[in-house]
Coordinates of C-alpha atoms (C1' of nucleotides) in Angstrom, one line a residue:
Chain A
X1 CA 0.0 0.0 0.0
X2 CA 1.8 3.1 -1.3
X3 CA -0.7 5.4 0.9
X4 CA 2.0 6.0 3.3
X5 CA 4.3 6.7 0.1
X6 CA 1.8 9.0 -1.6
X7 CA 1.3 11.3 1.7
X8 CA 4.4 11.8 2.5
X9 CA 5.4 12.7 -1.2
X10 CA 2.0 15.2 -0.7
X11 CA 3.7 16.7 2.4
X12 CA 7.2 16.7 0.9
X13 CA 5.1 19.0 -1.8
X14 CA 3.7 21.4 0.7
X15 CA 6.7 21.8 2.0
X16 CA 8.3 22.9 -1.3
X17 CA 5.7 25.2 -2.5
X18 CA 6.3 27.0 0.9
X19 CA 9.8 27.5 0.6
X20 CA 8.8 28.4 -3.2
X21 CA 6.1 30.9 -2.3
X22 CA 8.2 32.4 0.7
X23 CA 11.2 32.9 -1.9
X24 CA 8.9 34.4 -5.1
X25 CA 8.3 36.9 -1.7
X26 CA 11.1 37.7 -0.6
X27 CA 12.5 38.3 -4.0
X28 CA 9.3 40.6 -5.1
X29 CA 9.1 42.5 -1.2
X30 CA 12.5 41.5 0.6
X31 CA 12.5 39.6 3.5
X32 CA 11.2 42.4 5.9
X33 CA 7.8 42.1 4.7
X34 CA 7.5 38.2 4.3
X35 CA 4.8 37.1 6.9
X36 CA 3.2 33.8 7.6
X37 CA -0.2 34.8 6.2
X38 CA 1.3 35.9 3.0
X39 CA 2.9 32.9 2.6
X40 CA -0.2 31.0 3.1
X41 CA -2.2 33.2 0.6
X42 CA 0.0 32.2 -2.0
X43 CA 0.0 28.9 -1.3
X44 CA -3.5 28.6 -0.9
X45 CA -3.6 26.8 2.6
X46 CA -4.5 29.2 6.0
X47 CA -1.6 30.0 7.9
X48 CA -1.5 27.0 10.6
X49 CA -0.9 24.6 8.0
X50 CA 2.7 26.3 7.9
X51 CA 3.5 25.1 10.8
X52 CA 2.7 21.2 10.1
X53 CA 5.9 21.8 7.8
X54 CA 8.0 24.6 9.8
X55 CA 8.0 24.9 13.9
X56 CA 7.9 28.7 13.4
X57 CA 9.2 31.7 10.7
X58 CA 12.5 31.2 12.2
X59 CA 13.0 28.0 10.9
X60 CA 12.0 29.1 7.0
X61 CA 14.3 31.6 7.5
X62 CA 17.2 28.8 8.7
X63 CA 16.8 26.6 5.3
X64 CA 17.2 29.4 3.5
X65 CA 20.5 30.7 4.9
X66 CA 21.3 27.0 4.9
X67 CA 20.5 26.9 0.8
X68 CA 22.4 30.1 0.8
X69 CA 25.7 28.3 2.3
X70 CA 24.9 25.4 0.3
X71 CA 25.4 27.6 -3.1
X72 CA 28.0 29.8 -2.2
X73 CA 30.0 26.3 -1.0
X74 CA 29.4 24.9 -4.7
X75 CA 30.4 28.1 -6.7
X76 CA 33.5 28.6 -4.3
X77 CA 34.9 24.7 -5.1
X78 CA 33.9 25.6 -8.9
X79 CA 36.1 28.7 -8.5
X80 CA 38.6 26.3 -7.1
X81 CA 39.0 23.5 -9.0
X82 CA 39.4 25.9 -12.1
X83 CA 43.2 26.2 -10.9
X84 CA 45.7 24.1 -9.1
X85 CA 47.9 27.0 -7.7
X86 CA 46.5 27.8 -4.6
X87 CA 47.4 31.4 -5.1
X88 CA 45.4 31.4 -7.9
X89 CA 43.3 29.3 -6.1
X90 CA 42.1 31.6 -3.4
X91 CA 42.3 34.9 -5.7
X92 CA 39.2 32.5 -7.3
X93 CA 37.9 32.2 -4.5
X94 CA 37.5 35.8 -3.2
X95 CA 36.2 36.9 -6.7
X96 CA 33.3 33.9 -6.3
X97 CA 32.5 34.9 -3.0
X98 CA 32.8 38.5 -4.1
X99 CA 30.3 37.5 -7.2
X100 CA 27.9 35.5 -5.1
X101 CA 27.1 38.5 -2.5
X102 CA 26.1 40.8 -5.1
X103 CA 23.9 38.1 -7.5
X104 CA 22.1 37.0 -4.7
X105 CA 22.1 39.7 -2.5
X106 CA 18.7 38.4 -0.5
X107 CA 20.7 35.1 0.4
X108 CA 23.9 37.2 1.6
X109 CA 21.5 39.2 3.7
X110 CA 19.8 36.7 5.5
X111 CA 22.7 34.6 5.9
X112 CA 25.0 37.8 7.6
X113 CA 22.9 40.8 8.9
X114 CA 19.9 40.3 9.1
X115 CA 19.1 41.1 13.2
X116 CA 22.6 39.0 14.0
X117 CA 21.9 35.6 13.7
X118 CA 23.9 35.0 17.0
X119 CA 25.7 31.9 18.8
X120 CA 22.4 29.6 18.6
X121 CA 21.6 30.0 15.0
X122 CA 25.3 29.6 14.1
X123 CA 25.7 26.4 15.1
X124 CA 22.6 24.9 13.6
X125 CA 24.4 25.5 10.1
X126 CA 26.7 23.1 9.3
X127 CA 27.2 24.3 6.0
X128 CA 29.2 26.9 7.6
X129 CA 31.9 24.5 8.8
X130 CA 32.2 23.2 5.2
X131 CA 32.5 27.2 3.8
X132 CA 35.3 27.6 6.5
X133 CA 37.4 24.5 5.6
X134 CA 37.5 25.1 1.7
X135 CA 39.3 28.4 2.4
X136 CA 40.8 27.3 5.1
X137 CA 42.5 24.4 3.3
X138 CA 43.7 26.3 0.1
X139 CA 45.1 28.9 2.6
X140 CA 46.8 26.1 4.0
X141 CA 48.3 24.8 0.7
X142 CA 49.5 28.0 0.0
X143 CA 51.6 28.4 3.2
X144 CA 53.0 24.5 2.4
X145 CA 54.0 25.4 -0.9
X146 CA 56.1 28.4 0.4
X147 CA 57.4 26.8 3.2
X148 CA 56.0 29.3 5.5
X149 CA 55.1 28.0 8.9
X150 CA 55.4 31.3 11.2
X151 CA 52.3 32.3 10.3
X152 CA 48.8 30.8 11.4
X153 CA 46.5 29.6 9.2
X154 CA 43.4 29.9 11.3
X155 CA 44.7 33.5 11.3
X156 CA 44.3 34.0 7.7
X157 CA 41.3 32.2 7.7
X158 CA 39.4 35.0 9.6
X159 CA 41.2 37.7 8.1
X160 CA 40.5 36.4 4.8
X161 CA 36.8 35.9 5.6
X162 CA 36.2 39.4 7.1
X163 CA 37.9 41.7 4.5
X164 CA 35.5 40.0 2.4
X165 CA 32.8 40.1 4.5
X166 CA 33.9 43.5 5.5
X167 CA 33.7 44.5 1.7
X168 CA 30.8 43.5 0.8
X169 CA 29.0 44.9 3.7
X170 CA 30.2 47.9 3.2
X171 CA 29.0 48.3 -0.3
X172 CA 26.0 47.2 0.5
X173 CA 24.8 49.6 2.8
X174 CA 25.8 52.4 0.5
X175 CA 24.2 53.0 -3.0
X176 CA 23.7 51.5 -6.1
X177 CA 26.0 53.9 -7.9
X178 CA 28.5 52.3 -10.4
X179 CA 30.9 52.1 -8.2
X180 CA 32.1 48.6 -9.6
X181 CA 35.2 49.9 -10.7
X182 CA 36.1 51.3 -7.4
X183 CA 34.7 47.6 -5.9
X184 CA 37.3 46.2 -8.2
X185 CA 39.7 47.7 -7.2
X186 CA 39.2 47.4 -2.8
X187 CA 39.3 43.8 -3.8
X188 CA 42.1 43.3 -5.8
X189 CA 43.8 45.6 -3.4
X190 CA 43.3 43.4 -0.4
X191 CA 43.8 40.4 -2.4
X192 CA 47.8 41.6 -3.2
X193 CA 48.2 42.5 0.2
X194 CA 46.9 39.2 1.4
X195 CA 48.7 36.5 -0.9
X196 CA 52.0 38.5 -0.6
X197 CA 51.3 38.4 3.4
X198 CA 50.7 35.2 3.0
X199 CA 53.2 33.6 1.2
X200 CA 56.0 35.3 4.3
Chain B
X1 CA 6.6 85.2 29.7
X2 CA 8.6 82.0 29.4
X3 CA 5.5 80.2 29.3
X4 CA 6.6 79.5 25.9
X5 CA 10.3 78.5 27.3
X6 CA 9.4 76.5 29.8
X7 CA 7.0 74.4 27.8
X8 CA 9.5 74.0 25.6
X9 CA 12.1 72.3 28.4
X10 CA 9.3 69.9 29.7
X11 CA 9.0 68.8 25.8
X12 CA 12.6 68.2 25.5
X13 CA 12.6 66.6 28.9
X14 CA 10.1 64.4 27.7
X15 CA 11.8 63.5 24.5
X16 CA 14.6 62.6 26.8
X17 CA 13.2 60.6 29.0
X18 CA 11.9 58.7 25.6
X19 CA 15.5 58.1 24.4
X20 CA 16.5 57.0 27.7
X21 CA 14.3 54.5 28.9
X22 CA 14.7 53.6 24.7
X23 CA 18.3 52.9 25.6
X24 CA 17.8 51.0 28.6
X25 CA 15.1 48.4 27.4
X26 CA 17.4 47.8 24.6
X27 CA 20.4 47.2 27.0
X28 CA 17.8 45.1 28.5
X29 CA 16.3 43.2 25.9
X30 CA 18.1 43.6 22.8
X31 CA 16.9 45.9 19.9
X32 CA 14.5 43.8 18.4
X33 CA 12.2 43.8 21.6
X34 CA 12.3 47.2 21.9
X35 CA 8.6 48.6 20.9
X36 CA 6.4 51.6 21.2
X37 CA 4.3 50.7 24.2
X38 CA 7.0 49.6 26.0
X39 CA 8.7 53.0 26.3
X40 CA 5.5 54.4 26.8
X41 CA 4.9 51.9 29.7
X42 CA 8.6 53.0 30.8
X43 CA 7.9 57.3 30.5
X44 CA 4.3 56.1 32.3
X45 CA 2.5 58.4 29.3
X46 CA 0.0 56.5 26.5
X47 CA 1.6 55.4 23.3
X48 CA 0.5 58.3 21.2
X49 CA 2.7 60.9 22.8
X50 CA 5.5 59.4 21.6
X51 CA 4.5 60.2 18.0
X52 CA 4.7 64.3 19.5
X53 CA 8.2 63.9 19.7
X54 CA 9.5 61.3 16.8
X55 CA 8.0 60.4 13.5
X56 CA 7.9 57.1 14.1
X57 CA 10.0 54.4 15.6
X58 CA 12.5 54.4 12.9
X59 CA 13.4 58.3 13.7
X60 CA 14.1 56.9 17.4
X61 CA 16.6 54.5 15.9
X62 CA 17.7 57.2 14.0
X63 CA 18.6 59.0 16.9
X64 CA 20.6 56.6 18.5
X65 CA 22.2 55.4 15.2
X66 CA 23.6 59.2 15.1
X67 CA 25.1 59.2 19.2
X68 CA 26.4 55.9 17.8
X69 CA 28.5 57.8 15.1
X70 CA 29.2 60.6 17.3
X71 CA 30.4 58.4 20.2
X72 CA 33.1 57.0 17.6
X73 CA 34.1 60.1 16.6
X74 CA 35.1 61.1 19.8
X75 CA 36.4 57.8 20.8
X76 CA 38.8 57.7 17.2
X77 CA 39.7 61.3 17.2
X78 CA 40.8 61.1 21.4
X79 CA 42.9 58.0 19.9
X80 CA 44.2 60.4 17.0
X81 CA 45.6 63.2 19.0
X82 CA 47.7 61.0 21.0
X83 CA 50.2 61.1 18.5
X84 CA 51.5 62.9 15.6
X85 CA 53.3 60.0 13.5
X86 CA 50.4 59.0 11.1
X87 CA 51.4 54.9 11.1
X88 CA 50.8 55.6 14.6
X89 CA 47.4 57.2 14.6
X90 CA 46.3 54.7 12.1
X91 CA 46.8 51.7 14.4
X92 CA 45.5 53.9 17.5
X93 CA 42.0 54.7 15.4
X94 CA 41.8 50.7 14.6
X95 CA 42.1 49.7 18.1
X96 CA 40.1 52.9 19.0
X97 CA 37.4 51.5 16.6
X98 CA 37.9 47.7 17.4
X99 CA 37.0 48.9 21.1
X100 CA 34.0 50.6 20.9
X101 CA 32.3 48.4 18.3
X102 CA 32.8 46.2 21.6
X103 CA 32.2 48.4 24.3
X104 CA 29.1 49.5 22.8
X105 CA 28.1 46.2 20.8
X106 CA 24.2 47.6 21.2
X107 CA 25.1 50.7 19.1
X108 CA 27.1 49.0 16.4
X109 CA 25.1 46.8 15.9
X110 CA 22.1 49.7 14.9
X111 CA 24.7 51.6 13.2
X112 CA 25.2 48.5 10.3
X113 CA 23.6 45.5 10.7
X114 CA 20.0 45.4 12.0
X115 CA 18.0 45.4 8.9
X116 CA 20.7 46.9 6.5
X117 CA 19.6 50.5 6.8
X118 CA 19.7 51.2 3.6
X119 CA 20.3 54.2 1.4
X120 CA 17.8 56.4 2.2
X121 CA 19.3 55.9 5.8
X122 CA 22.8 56.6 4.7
X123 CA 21.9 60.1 3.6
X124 CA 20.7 61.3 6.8
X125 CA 23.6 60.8 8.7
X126 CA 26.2 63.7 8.6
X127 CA 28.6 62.0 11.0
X128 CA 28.9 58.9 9.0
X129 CA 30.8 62.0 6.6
X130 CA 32.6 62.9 9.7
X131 CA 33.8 59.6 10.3
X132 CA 35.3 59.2 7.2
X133 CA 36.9 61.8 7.0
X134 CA 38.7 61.3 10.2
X135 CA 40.2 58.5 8.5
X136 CA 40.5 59.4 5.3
X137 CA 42.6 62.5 6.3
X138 CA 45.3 60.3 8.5
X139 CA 45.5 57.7 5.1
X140 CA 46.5 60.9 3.0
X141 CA 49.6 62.0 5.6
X142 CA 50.6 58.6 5.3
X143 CA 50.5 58.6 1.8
X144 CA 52.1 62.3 1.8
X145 CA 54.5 61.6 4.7
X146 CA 55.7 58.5 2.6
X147 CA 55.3 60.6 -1.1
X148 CA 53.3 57.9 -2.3
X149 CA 51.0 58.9 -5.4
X150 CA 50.5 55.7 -6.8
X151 CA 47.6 54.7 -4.0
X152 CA 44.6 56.4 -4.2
X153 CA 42.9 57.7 -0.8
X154 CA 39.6 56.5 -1.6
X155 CA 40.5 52.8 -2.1
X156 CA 42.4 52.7 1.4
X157 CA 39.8 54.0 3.4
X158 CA 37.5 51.7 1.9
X159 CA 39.9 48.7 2.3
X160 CA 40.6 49.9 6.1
X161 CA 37.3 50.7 7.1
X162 CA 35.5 47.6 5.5
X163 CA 38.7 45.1 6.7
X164 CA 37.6 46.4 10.4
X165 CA 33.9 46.0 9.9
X166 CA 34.5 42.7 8.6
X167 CA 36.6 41.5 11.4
X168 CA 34.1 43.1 13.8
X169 CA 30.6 41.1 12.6
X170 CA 32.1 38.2 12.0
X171 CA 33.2 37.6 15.6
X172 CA 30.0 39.3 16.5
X173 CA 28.2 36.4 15.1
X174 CA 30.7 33.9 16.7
X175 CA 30.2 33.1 20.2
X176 CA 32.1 34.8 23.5
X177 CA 34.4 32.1 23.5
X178 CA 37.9 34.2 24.8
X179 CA 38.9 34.1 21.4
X180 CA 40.3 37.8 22.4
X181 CA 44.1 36.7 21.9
X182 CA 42.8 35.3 18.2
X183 CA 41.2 38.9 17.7
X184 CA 43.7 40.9 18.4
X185 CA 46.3 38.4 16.4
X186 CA 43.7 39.4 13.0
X187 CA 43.8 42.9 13.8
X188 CA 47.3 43.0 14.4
X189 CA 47.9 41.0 11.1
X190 CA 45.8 43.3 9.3
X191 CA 47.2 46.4 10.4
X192 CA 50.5 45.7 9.8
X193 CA 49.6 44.1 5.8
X194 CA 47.9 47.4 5.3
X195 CA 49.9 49.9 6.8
X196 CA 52.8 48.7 4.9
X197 CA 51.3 48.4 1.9
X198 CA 49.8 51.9 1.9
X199 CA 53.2 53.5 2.4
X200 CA 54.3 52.0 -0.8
Chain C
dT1 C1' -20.6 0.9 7.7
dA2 C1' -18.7 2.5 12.0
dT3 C1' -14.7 4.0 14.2
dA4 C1' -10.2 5.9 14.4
dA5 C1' -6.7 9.1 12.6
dT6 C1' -5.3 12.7 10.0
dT7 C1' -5.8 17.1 7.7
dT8 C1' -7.3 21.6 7.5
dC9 C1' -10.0 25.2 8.9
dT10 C1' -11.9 29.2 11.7
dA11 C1' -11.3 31.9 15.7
dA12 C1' -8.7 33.7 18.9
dC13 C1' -4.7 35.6 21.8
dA14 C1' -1.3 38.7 22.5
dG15 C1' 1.5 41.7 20.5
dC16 C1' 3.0 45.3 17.0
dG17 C1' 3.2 50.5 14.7
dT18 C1' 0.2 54.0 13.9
dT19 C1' -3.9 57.3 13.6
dA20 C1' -8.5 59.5 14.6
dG21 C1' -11.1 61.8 17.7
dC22 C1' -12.6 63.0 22.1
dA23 C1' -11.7 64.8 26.9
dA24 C1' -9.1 67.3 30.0
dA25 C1' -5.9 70.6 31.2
dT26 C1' -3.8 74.8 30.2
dG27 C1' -3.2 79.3 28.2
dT28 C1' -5.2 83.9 26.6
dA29 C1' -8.4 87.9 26.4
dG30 C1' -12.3 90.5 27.8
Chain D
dC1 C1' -13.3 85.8 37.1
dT2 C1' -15.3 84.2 33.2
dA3 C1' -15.3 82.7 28.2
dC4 C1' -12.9 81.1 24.5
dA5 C1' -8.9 79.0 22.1
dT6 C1' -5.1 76.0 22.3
dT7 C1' -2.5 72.6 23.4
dT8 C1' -1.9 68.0 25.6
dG9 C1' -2.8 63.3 26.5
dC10 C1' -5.9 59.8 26.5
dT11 C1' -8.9 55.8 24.8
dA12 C1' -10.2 53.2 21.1
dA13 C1' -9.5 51.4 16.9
dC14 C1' -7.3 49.7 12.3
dG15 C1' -4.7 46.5 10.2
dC16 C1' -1.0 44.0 10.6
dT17 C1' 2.2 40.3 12.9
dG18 C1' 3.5 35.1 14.8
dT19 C1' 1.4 31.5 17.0
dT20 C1' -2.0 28.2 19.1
dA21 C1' -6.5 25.8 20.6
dG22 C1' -10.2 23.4 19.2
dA23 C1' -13.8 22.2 16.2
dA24 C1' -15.0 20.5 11.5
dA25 C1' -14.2 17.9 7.6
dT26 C1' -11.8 14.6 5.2
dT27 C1' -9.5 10.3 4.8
dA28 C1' -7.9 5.6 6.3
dT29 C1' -8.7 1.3 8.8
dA30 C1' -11.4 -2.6 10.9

DNA sequence: TATAATTTCTAACAGCGTTAGCAAATGTAG
DNA sequence: CTACATTTGCTAACGCTGTTAGAAATTATA
């Protein structure tokens, strides 16, 4: 009896036209007007049928910052695996991480600002760990290759992580002026300064 | 007659009180508990008076958004006079900065994060200008000090001030682990990649 | 077909920012 | 000191929000 089968592929349908209908949303309103009961008009269910598939907002908003992680991972290891010198490596990296802010600036919001997602929320996304480590291991690479073992790579980790971060955040609170030449530039700016640090 | 006058001091006493018991159920509670009624509760006067003194709630966080910037003036520019070598100043204003984004994490965190203020928000903030320039002035007797052409200004105050802002969230969203000795490793290894590489 | 289980709904609670309109207090002028 | 005008503060309400309780309707099982 497939019943069980069918049901579950039902919910498993619910569940996707919500994170669908909460995303069309977001994209159309931003994520400071996305409410329960919208989500549910668009859906076509009332609002308490939400929660049969999500214990509150909160946790909508979780899968989507885990999605978020989830993509940025992928296009960082494509930015990767396009080189073998880990210098080149990471430069690939910071311009796909660079890239992926500013094409999907909803996900970058919601998975940084966004009211601080603080200690608790941090750890419920693994997907952060595996973000860290492909960085983290290309940094270390780099420092192999040039023999360099005065300086920490857990070090250059973070530094790496909040110029970017840093960067991006920056920009986006400012305007929408064409200022990607001037963007450009910040980056490959910190990039020389970092892979020179970096190599000792 | 200063009727007129002294009308005019109770109104301001009450917008006051508004800020202050503002400030202290967000010490208490965290910005995004802080409502309308419950300041009203706190001044013991009905909602609606509020609305005599602010526009809304956003020109209350506008308020304190503004002390936020003027707070780091002071701080940065107390850390600037303390020395006349610009290297020097540089590295006081980071650690100047690096403190009070600490010291005050309620402020910085309404000054950036917290809903990504936004353009419109930008614009009505003078000191934000004020805090540039601060450091945009001690980048350019670096770069004169050092008769260095070839950087531009611009791009260094936007690599400094984004590299700090960076750091700063990012640990913000990590936990209070005494990761202190880790932070001021970054900061230290930041500083001393950037202030070389502005001097040429 | 009758009973059990699940699904989905309506209604409500408690809170939010904000506004309209009335009541009370205060100021001004005769 | 009274009469009018102005300002001040209130209550009540609107339209939202996230969330939950409990009834109604649907579906599965025996």
């Amino acid at each position: 009896m497939g019943i069980a089968e069918r049901k579950l592929r039902q919910k498993g349908e619910v569940k996707a036209s919500i994170l669908q209908a909460a995303w069309e949303l977001v994209q159309r309103e931003g994520w400071q007007s996305l409410s329960i009961r919208k989500i549910a008009d668009a859906i076509e269910y009332s609002a308490p049928v939400i929660y049969d598939h999500f214990a509150n907002k909160e946790a909508i908003m979780l899968e989507f910052t885990k999605r978020g992680f989830q993509q940025l991972n992928e296009q960082l290891i494509k930015a990767k695996v396009q080189f073998t010198n880990p210098e080149q490596q990471i430069e690939a990296i910071a311009y796909a991480y660079w890239k992926f802010a500013f094409d999907n600036k909803e996900y970058y919001q919601l998975m940084y600002g966004l009211g601080m997602p603080g200690c608790e929320t941090v750890k419920q996304i693994p997907e952060m760990a595996s973000f860290a480590e492909i960085i983290f291991s290309t940094i270390k690479e780099i420092l192999a290759k040039n023999k360099n073992t005065s300086a920490d790579p857990h070090l250059k980790l973070n530094t790496f992580w909040s110029t970017l971060h840093g960067l991006i955040s920056i920009n986006m609170l400012g305007k929408n002026e064409s200022r990607d030449e001037l963007n450009a530039m910040v980056l490959k700016d910190f990039l020389i300064g970092f892979i020179s640090g970096i190599k000792g």
